[in-house]
Each structure stands twice: as structure tokens, then as C-alpha cells.
Amino acid sequence: MSGERVLRGSVIAILAMMLWQSLHQQPSQRGTEIHARGLSDLPKWSSASAAPHSIQVQLDSVPTPLEREWLKALKGAGSLISWTGDLPAMMIAAQPVASPAGGLRVRIAAPAGAMVELRDEVGVIDTVRAENAGASFLMSSAVGNLAARVNRSVATTMTRDSVALRKVLVIASAGWESKFVTAALEENGWKVDAFIRVAPAIDVSQGSVAVIDTS
């Protein structure tokens, strides 16, 4: 019984000592405190014998995906991560145009007045000044992913090759409006079905309009 009490006392004493040491560690024992501009020293911070106690970074651009994962790893190793910087809020979206002619509509959110550069994987496509907090581009095609840049900040998006097109159904009364709307659609490559009211109880149809496809 006395031996058991001695062992319990020893364990409690060791735990108390470990707690005291963790609460009274010197900054040098916990790792350094880093204040830096940019993330160029990420490899240096990661190669230290102990993870930095805190890392405060001043940013002038949005970190790349690799840099963000690197910072997550340092945070997982015990570093306190914080940052400051006036970074532009950005977003880019690209959608295929619903047209037989194809094309791509690109919309970019960026600070009003900022110069926005749009590029694909081949090179720069265009540079415009953002108005009303954004910019819009209508393109015939693009190679690979698209990227928008404001200063050193970059937003990227993936593009879809195409959109599934279906027939257009024109429902109208007989007249010049229905005639020219149908002709204009067909000239632009659309496949058109038509349901035209000629007179009361008299209709003329073009194509298959027995079942209207609303999908």
C-alpha cells in the first residue's frame, strides 16, 4: 500500500512539474515570433527546429493554394497565424452562352476603377477598368482555365465546353412579328417549332408540337 502511495505521489508531482513548465516557458523555448511582408520565407519557417510561436504576415496579394496549404500545416504544428493587408475582393465566373454560335460569358467582381486583366492558359485576353464593381466579357472561346488579375491578386475559374441546346417553340398569332421572330431564330442556327393561331379554332404548326418539352 505504501509503495502504491509513493508511485501516485510521484506521478502527481511529475504532472504538476510539466504543467508548470508549459505555463512558464520562455518565448525562445516556444519558438520565435515572426513579423514578415509576404510569404517568401515559408521554407525557412518550416525548416526551424521548432515551429514559430506566432506568424504575422502583411500581404499584398491573395496567397496561392500551395501557400494556403503551407500555412495550414504550420498552424497544425502549433503556430498562431494572422495577417493584415488591403486585398481587393475578387470573384470570376464563366458560363457557356446558350446559343448555336457558342461562346463564353465571363463575369468578374472587382473594386470599381481597378484595372482587371483576363487571361487563359495561352496568354492575356484583354485588360479593362472595372465599373460598378465589376467587368464582363463575351468571348468566342478560351483555352483551359481562366484567371482574372487585379494588381497581384488572382481569381481563377474552370470553363465548361458547351451547353445542351434544345428546340425553340414559338407560340403566337399569325402576323409579321411571329414570321420575323421565327426567321431570325432560324438564321442564328436555332431549330424552331411553331404553333401559330391563324383564326379562331384554326392553327398552323411547324415541327412536332404535340408534346411541349419544358426541360
C-alpha atoms as a PDB file:
ATOM      1  CA  MET A   1       0.000   0.000   0.000  1.00  0.00           C
ATOM      2  CA  SER A   2       2.787   2.440   0.893  1.00  0.00           C
ATOM      3  CA  GLY A   3       4.528   1.695  -2.430  1.00  0.00           C
ATOM      4  CA  GLU A   4       1.351   2.495  -4.326  1.00  0.00           C
ATOM      5  CA  ARG A   5       1.055   5.825  -2.495  1.00  0.00           C
ATOM      6  CA  VAL A   6       4.646   6.672  -3.393  1.00  0.00           C
ATOM      7  CA  LEU A   7       4.021   5.932  -7.088  1.00  0.00           C
ATOM      8  CA  ARG A   8       0.842   8.009  -7.102  1.00  0.00           C
ATOM      9  CA  GLY A   9       2.642  10.874  -5.454  1.00  0.00           C
ATOM     10  CA  SER A  10       5.473  10.671  -7.986  1.00  0.00           C
ATOM     11  CA  VAL A  11       3.051  10.750 -10.914  1.00  0.00           C
ATOM     12  CA  ILE A  12       1.201  13.740  -9.474  1.00  0.00           C
ATOM     13  CA  ALA A  13       4.499  15.556  -8.867  1.00  0.00           C
ATOM     14  CA  ILE A  14       5.680  14.903 -12.449  1.00  0.00           C
ATOM     15  CA  LEU A  15       2.374  16.123 -13.910  1.00  0.00           C
ATOM     16  CA  ALA A  16       2.486  19.242 -11.760  1.00  0.00           C
ATOM     17  CA  MET A  17       6.058  19.952 -12.915  1.00  0.00           C
ATOM     18  CA  MET A  18       5.082  19.506 -16.582  1.00  0.00           C
ATOM     19  CA  LEU A  19       2.129  21.858 -16.146  1.00  0.00           C
ATOM     20  CA  TRP A  20       4.322  24.497 -14.504  1.00  0.00           C
ATOM     21  CA  GLN A  21       6.899  24.257 -17.282  1.00  0.00           C
ATOM     22  CA  SER A  22       4.241  24.619 -20.005  1.00  0.00           C
ATOM     23  CA  LEU A  23       2.857  27.741 -18.296  1.00  0.00           C
ATOM     24  CA  HIS A  24       6.264  29.328 -17.709  1.00  0.00           C
ATOM     25  CA  GLN A  25       8.086  28.572 -20.939  1.00  0.00           C
ATOM     26  CA  GLN A  26      10.204  31.357 -22.300  1.00  0.00           C
ATOM     27  CA  PRO A  27       9.384  32.666 -25.804  1.00  0.00           C
ATOM     28  CA  SER A  28      12.629  31.203 -27.111  1.00  0.00           C
ATOM     29  CA  GLN A  29      11.551  27.741 -25.925  1.00  0.00           C
ATOM     30  CA  ARG A  30       8.184  28.013 -27.644  1.00  0.00           C
ATOM     31  CA  GLY A  31       9.592  29.200 -30.962  1.00  0.00           C
ATOM     32  CA  THR A  32      10.093  32.638 -32.415  1.00  0.00           C
ATOM     33  CA  GLU A  33       7.555  35.345 -33.158  1.00  0.00           C
ATOM     34  CA  ILE A  34       7.712  36.275 -36.837  1.00  0.00           C
ATOM     35  CA  HIS A  35       6.565  39.511 -38.476  1.00  0.00           C
ATOM     36  CA  ALA A  36       7.017  39.435 -42.237  1.00  0.00           C
ATOM     37  CA  ARG A  37       5.942  41.048 -45.502  1.00  0.00           C
ATOM     38  CA  GLY A  38       4.821  38.344 -47.899  1.00  0.00           C
ATOM     39  CA  LEU A  39       5.312  34.596 -47.756  1.00  0.00           C
ATOM     40  CA  SER A  40       8.699  34.184 -49.441  1.00  0.00           C
ATOM     41  CA  ASP A  41      10.216  32.788 -46.208  1.00  0.00           C
ATOM     42  CA  LEU A  42       7.764  29.891 -45.825  1.00  0.00           C
ATOM     43  CA  PRO A  43      10.522  27.266 -46.371  1.00  0.00           C
ATOM     44  CA  LYS A  44      12.695  28.947 -43.734  1.00  0.00           C
ATOM     45  CA  TRP A  45       9.887  28.970 -41.161  1.00  0.00           C
ATOM     46  CA  SER A  46       9.166  25.303 -41.803  1.00  0.00           C
ATOM     47  CA  SER A  47      12.783  24.169 -41.507  1.00  0.00           C
ATOM     48  CA  ALA A  48      13.307  25.568 -37.993  1.00  0.00           C
ATOM     49  CA  SER A  49      13.876  23.080 -35.168  1.00  0.00           C
ATOM     50  CA  ALA A  50      10.645  24.279 -33.521  1.00  0.00           C
ATOM     51  CA  ALA A  51       7.569  25.713 -35.190  1.00  0.00           C
ATOM     52  CA  PRO A  52       7.343  29.516 -34.793  1.00  0.00           C
ATOM     53  CA  HIS A  53       5.158  30.517 -31.869  1.00  0.00           C
ATOM     54  CA  SER A  54       3.336  33.106 -33.997  1.00  0.00           C
ATOM     55  CA  ILE A  55       3.459  34.292 -37.598  1.00  0.00           C
ATOM     56  CA  GLN A  56       2.011  37.675 -38.532  1.00  0.00           C
ATOM     57  CA  VAL A  57       2.171  38.415 -42.247  1.00  0.00           C
ATOM     58  CA  GLN A  58       1.430  41.590 -44.175  1.00  0.00           C
ATOM     59  CA  LEU A  59       0.009  40.562 -47.554  1.00  0.00           C
ATOM     60  CA  ASP A  60      -0.237  42.491 -50.806  1.00  0.00           C
ATOM     61  CA  SER A  61      -1.848  39.613 -52.748  1.00  0.00           C
ATOM     62  CA  VAL A  62      -4.066  36.612 -52.105  1.00  0.00           C
ATOM     63  CA  PRO A  63      -1.940  33.557 -51.147  1.00  0.00           C
ATOM     64  CA  THR A  64      -1.786  30.790 -53.735  1.00  0.00           C
ATOM     65  CA  PRO A  65      -3.434  27.415 -52.965  1.00  0.00           C
ATOM     66  CA  LEU A  66       0.020  25.987 -52.169  1.00  0.00           C
ATOM     67  CA  GLU A  67       0.798  28.849 -49.767  1.00  0.00           C
ATOM     68  CA  ARG A  68      -2.574  28.425 -48.028  1.00  0.00           C
ATOM     69  CA  GLU A  69      -1.954  24.715 -47.500  1.00  0.00           C
ATOM     70  CA  TRP A  70       1.535  25.512 -46.206  1.00  0.00           C
ATOM     71  CA  LEU A  71       0.108  27.964 -43.663  1.00  0.00           C
ATOM     72  CA  LYS A  72      -2.424  25.324 -42.586  1.00  0.00           C
ATOM     73  CA  ALA A  73       0.442  22.918 -41.963  1.00  0.00           C
ATOM     74  CA  LEU A  74       2.273  25.491 -39.813  1.00  0.00           C
ATOM     75  CA  LYS A  75      -0.930  26.150 -37.879  1.00  0.00           C
ATOM     76  CA  GLY A  76      -1.300  22.406 -37.331  1.00  0.00           C
ATOM     77  CA  ALA A  77       2.247  22.348 -35.963  1.00  0.00           C
ATOM     78  CA  GLY A  78       1.266  24.894 -33.307  1.00  0.00           C
ATOM     79  CA  SER A  79       1.952  28.291 -34.895  1.00  0.00           C
ATOM     80  CA  LEU A  80      -0.546  31.115 -34.415  1.00  0.00           C
ATOM     81  CA  ILE A  81      -1.246  32.564 -37.879  1.00  0.00           C
ATOM     82  CA  SER A  82      -2.556  36.082 -38.521  1.00  0.00           C
ATOM     83  CA  TRP A  83      -2.389  38.506 -41.443  1.00  0.00           C
ATOM     84  CA  THR A  84      -3.096  42.091 -42.407  1.00  0.00           C
ATOM     85  CA  GLY A  85      -3.389  43.746 -45.803  1.00  0.00           C
ATOM     86  CA  ASP A  86      -5.735  45.665 -48.078  1.00  0.00           C
ATOM     87  CA  LEU A  87      -6.547  42.928 -50.577  1.00  0.00           C
ATOM     88  CA  PRO A  88      -9.054  43.539 -53.387  1.00  0.00           C
ATOM     89  CA  ALA A  89     -12.242  41.473 -53.162  1.00  0.00           C
ATOM     90  CA  MET A  90     -12.427  39.438 -56.360  1.00  0.00           C
ATOM     91  CA  MET A  91     -14.512  36.717 -57.984  1.00  0.00           C
ATOM     92  CA  ILE A  92     -14.690  35.275 -61.504  1.00  0.00           C
ATOM     93  CA  ALA A  93     -17.378  33.110 -63.124  1.00  0.00           C
ATOM     94  CA  ALA A  94     -17.570  31.723 -66.663  1.00  0.00           C
ATOM     95  CA  GLN A  95     -20.627  30.188 -68.329  1.00  0.00           C
ATOM     96  CA  PRO A  96     -21.195  28.932 -71.866  1.00  0.00           C
ATOM     97  CA  VAL A  97     -23.606  31.077 -73.886  1.00  0.00           C
ATOM     98  CA  ALA A  98     -26.873  29.338 -74.746  1.00  0.00           C
ATOM     99  CA  SER A  99     -26.595  29.882 -78.485  1.00  0.00           C
ATOM    100  CA  PRO A 100     -25.903  27.721 -81.550  1.00  0.00           C
ATOM    101  CA  ALA A 101     -22.964  30.035 -82.245  1.00  0.00           C
ATOM    102  CA  GLY A 102     -21.428  29.083 -78.891  1.00  0.00           C
ATOM    103  CA  GLY A 103     -19.277  31.451 -76.879  1.00  0.00           C
ATOM    104  CA  LEU A 104     -18.450  32.165 -73.270  1.00  0.00           C
ATOM    105  CA  ARG A 105     -19.734  34.825 -70.881  1.00  0.00           C
ATOM    106  CA  VAL A 106     -17.194  35.819 -68.214  1.00  0.00           C
ATOM    107  CA  ARG A 107     -18.164  37.995 -65.256  1.00  0.00           C
ATOM    108  CA  ILE A 108     -15.616  39.403 -62.808  1.00  0.00           C
ATOM    109  CA  ALA A 109     -16.258  41.133 -59.476  1.00  0.00           C
ATOM    110  CA  ALA A 110     -13.529  43.655 -58.623  1.00  0.00           C
ATOM    111  CA  PRO A 111     -13.210  47.068 -56.952  1.00  0.00           C
ATOM    112  CA  ALA A 112     -14.628  49.873 -59.097  1.00  0.00           C
ATOM    113  CA  GLY A 113     -11.879  51.663 -61.009  1.00  0.00           C
ATOM    114  CA  ALA A 114      -9.364  48.811 -60.731  1.00  0.00           C
ATOM    115  CA  MET A 115      -7.597  47.546 -63.845  1.00  0.00           C
ATOM    116  CA  VAL A 116      -8.679  43.937 -64.466  1.00  0.00           C
ATOM    117  CA  GLU A 117      -6.583  41.608 -66.618  1.00  0.00           C
ATOM    118  CA  LEU A 118      -8.265  38.497 -68.052  1.00  0.00           C
ATOM    119  CA  ARG A 119      -6.158  35.622 -69.344  1.00  0.00           C
ATOM    120  CA  ASP A 120      -6.423  31.967 -70.250  1.00  0.00           C
ATOM    121  CA  GLU A 121      -3.675  29.332 -70.387  1.00  0.00           C
ATOM    122  CA  VAL A 122      -2.318  30.781 -73.643  1.00  0.00           C
ATOM    123  CA  GLY A 123      -1.927  34.402 -72.532  1.00  0.00           C
ATOM    124  CA  VAL A 124      -3.635  37.739 -71.865  1.00  0.00           C
ATOM    125  CA  ILE A 125      -7.065  38.107 -73.495  1.00  0.00           C
ATOM    126  CA  ASP A 126      -7.973  41.669 -72.509  1.00  0.00           C
ATOM    127  CA  THR A 127      -7.482  44.366 -69.877  1.00  0.00           C
ATOM    128  CA  VAL A 128     -10.314  46.666 -68.817  1.00  0.00           C
ATOM    129  CA  ARG A 129     -11.169  49.034 -65.991  1.00  0.00           C
ATOM    130  CA  ALA A 130     -13.838  47.711 -63.624  1.00  0.00           C
ATOM    131  CA  GLU A 131     -17.051  49.724 -63.482  1.00  0.00           C
ATOM    132  CA  ASN A 132     -19.878  49.306 -60.986  1.00  0.00           C
ATOM    133  CA  ALA A 133     -17.740  46.804 -59.037  1.00  0.00           C
ATOM    134  CA  GLY A 134     -17.021  44.514 -61.936  1.00  0.00           C
ATOM    135  CA  ALA A 135     -16.428  43.722 -65.593  1.00  0.00           C
ATOM    136  CA  SER A 136     -17.997  41.432 -68.186  1.00  0.00           C
ATOM    137  CA  PHE A 137     -16.534  39.732 -71.250  1.00  0.00           C
ATOM    138  CA  LEU A 138     -18.203  37.919 -74.158  1.00  0.00           C
ATOM    139  CA  MET A 139     -15.735  35.555 -75.819  1.00  0.00           C
ATOM    140  CA  SER A 140     -15.932  33.104 -78.683  1.00  0.00           C
ATOM    141  CA  SER A 141     -13.651  30.602 -76.917  1.00  0.00           C
ATOM    142  CA  ALA A 142     -10.918  30.134 -74.315  1.00  0.00           C
ATOM    143  CA  VAL A 143      -8.063  27.688 -73.777  1.00  0.00           C
ATOM    144  CA  GLY A 144      -8.069  25.932 -70.401  1.00  0.00           C
ATOM    145  CA  ASN A 145      -8.858  27.743 -67.171  1.00  0.00           C
ATOM    146  CA  LEU A 146      -9.448  31.477 -66.929  1.00  0.00           C
ATOM    147  CA  ALA A 147      -7.771  33.869 -64.488  1.00  0.00           C
ATOM    148  CA  ALA A 148      -8.549  37.471 -63.537  1.00  0.00           C
ATOM    149  CA  ARG A 149      -5.818  39.636 -62.016  1.00  0.00           C
ATOM    150  CA  VAL A 150      -6.032  42.890 -60.072  1.00  0.00           C
ATOM    151  CA  ASN A 151      -2.590  44.102 -59.026  1.00  0.00           C
ATOM    152  CA  ARG A 152      -1.048  40.880 -57.629  1.00  0.00           C
ATOM    153  CA  SER A 153      -4.303  39.202 -56.611  1.00  0.00           C
ATOM    154  CA  VAL A 154      -5.652  36.460 -58.878  1.00  0.00           C
ATOM    155  CA  ALA A 155      -9.012  34.677 -59.096  1.00  0.00           C
ATOM    156  CA  THR A 156      -9.418  31.589 -61.280  1.00  0.00           C
ATOM    157  CA  THR A 157     -12.266  29.509 -62.670  1.00  0.00           C
ATOM    158  CA  MET A 158     -12.778  26.427 -64.815  1.00  0.00           C
ATOM    159  CA  THR A 159     -14.680  26.581 -68.095  1.00  0.00           C
ATOM    160  CA  ARG A 160     -17.277  24.189 -69.468  1.00  0.00           C
ATOM    161  CA  ASP A 161     -17.036  23.229 -73.125  1.00  0.00           C
ATOM    162  CA  SER A 162     -20.668  23.665 -74.092  1.00  0.00           C
ATOM    163  CA  VAL A 163     -24.292  23.757 -73.025  1.00  0.00           C
ATOM    164  CA  ALA A 164     -27.023  21.389 -74.205  1.00  0.00           C
ATOM    165  CA  LEU A 165     -29.337  23.179 -76.657  1.00  0.00           C
ATOM    166  CA  ARG A 166     -32.916  22.197 -77.426  1.00  0.00           C
ATOM    167  CA  LYS A 167     -35.519  23.393 -79.905  1.00  0.00           C
ATOM    168  CA  VAL A 168     -37.258  26.741 -79.527  1.00  0.00           C
ATOM    169  CA  LEU A 169     -41.057  26.765 -79.577  1.00  0.00           C
ATOM    170  CA  VAL A 170     -42.732  29.912 -80.895  1.00  0.00           C
ATOM    171  CA  ILE A 171     -46.378  30.313 -79.904  1.00  0.00           C
ATOM    172  CA  ALA A 172     -48.048  33.342 -81.491  1.00  0.00           C
ATOM    173  CA  SER A 173     -50.796  34.698 -83.649  1.00  0.00           C
ATOM    174  CA  ALA A 174     -50.200  34.928 -87.370  1.00  0.00           C
ATOM    175  CA  GLY A 175     -48.516  38.212 -88.296  1.00  0.00           C
ATOM    176  CA  TRP A 176     -45.231  39.854 -89.155  1.00  0.00           C
ATOM    177  CA  GLU A 177     -43.950  39.535 -85.560  1.00  0.00           C
ATOM    178  CA  SER A 178     -44.180  35.729 -85.456  1.00  0.00           C
ATOM    179  CA  LYS A 179     -42.832  35.481 -89.006  1.00  0.00           C
ATOM    180  CA  PHE A 180     -39.712  37.537 -88.375  1.00  0.00           C
ATOM    181  CA  VAL A 181     -39.046  36.112 -84.895  1.00  0.00           C
ATOM    182  CA  THR A 182     -39.092  32.594 -86.338  1.00  0.00           C
ATOM    183  CA  ALA A 183     -36.880  33.614 -89.269  1.00  0.00           C
ATOM    184  CA  ALA A 184     -34.385  35.389 -87.015  1.00  0.00           C
ATOM    185  CA  LEU A 185     -34.060  32.363 -84.737  1.00  0.00           C
ATOM    186  CA  GLU A 186     -33.530  30.004 -87.673  1.00  0.00           C
ATOM    187  CA  GLU A 187     -30.927  32.315 -89.235  1.00  0.00           C
ATOM    188  CA  ASN A 188     -28.969  32.166 -85.963  1.00  0.00           C
ATOM    189  CA  GLY A 189     -28.899  28.374 -86.042  1.00  0.00           C
ATOM    190  CA  TRP A 190     -31.799  27.526 -83.728  1.00  0.00           C
ATOM    191  CA  LYS A 191     -34.130  24.635 -84.514  1.00  0.00           C
ATOM    192  CA  VAL A 192     -37.626  26.103 -84.300  1.00  0.00           C
ATOM    193  CA  ASP A 193     -41.043  24.573 -83.772  1.00  0.00           C
ATOM    194  CA  ALA A 194     -44.004  26.896 -84.169  1.00  0.00           C
ATOM    195  CA  PHE A 195     -47.654  26.964 -83.145  1.00  0.00           C
ATOM    196  CA  ILE A 196     -49.421  29.800 -84.940  1.00  0.00           C
ATOM    197  CA  ARG A 197     -53.032  30.854 -84.389  1.00  0.00           C
ATOM    198  CA  VAL A 198     -54.380  31.892 -87.813  1.00  0.00           C
ATOM    199  CA  ALA A 199     -58.023  32.346 -86.859  1.00  0.00           C
ATOM    200  CA  PRO A 200     -60.399  31.197 -84.126  1.00  0.00           C
ATOM    201  CA  ALA A 201     -60.174  27.382 -83.975  1.00  0.00           C
ATOM    202  CA  ILE A 202     -57.650  27.387 -86.849  1.00  0.00           C
ATOM    203  CA  ASP A 203     -53.981  26.734 -86.000  1.00  0.00           C
ATOM    204  CA  VAL A 204     -50.890  26.061 -88.091  1.00  0.00           C
ATOM    205  CA  SER A 205     -47.948  24.156 -86.640  1.00  0.00           C
ATOM    206  CA  GLN A 206     -44.355  23.660 -87.675  1.00  0.00           C
ATOM    207  CA  GLY A 207     -42.380  20.693 -86.373  1.00  0.00           C
ATOM    208  CA  SER A 208     -43.531  18.474 -83.518  1.00  0.00           C
ATOM    209  CA  VAL A 209     -45.610  20.419 -81.013  1.00  0.00           C
ATOM    210  CA  ALA A 210     -47.868  17.606 -79.812  1.00  0.00           C
ATOM    211  CA  VAL A 211     -45.862  17.439 -76.588  1.00  0.00           C
ATOM    212  CA  ILE A 212     -44.142  20.595 -75.316  1.00  0.00           C
ATOM    213  CA  ASP A 213     -40.694  19.851 -73.856  1.00  0.00           C
ATOM    214  CA  THR A 214     -40.290  22.219 -70.883  1.00  0.00           C
ATOM    215  CA  SER A 215     -36.993  20.712 -69.704  1.00  0.00           C
END
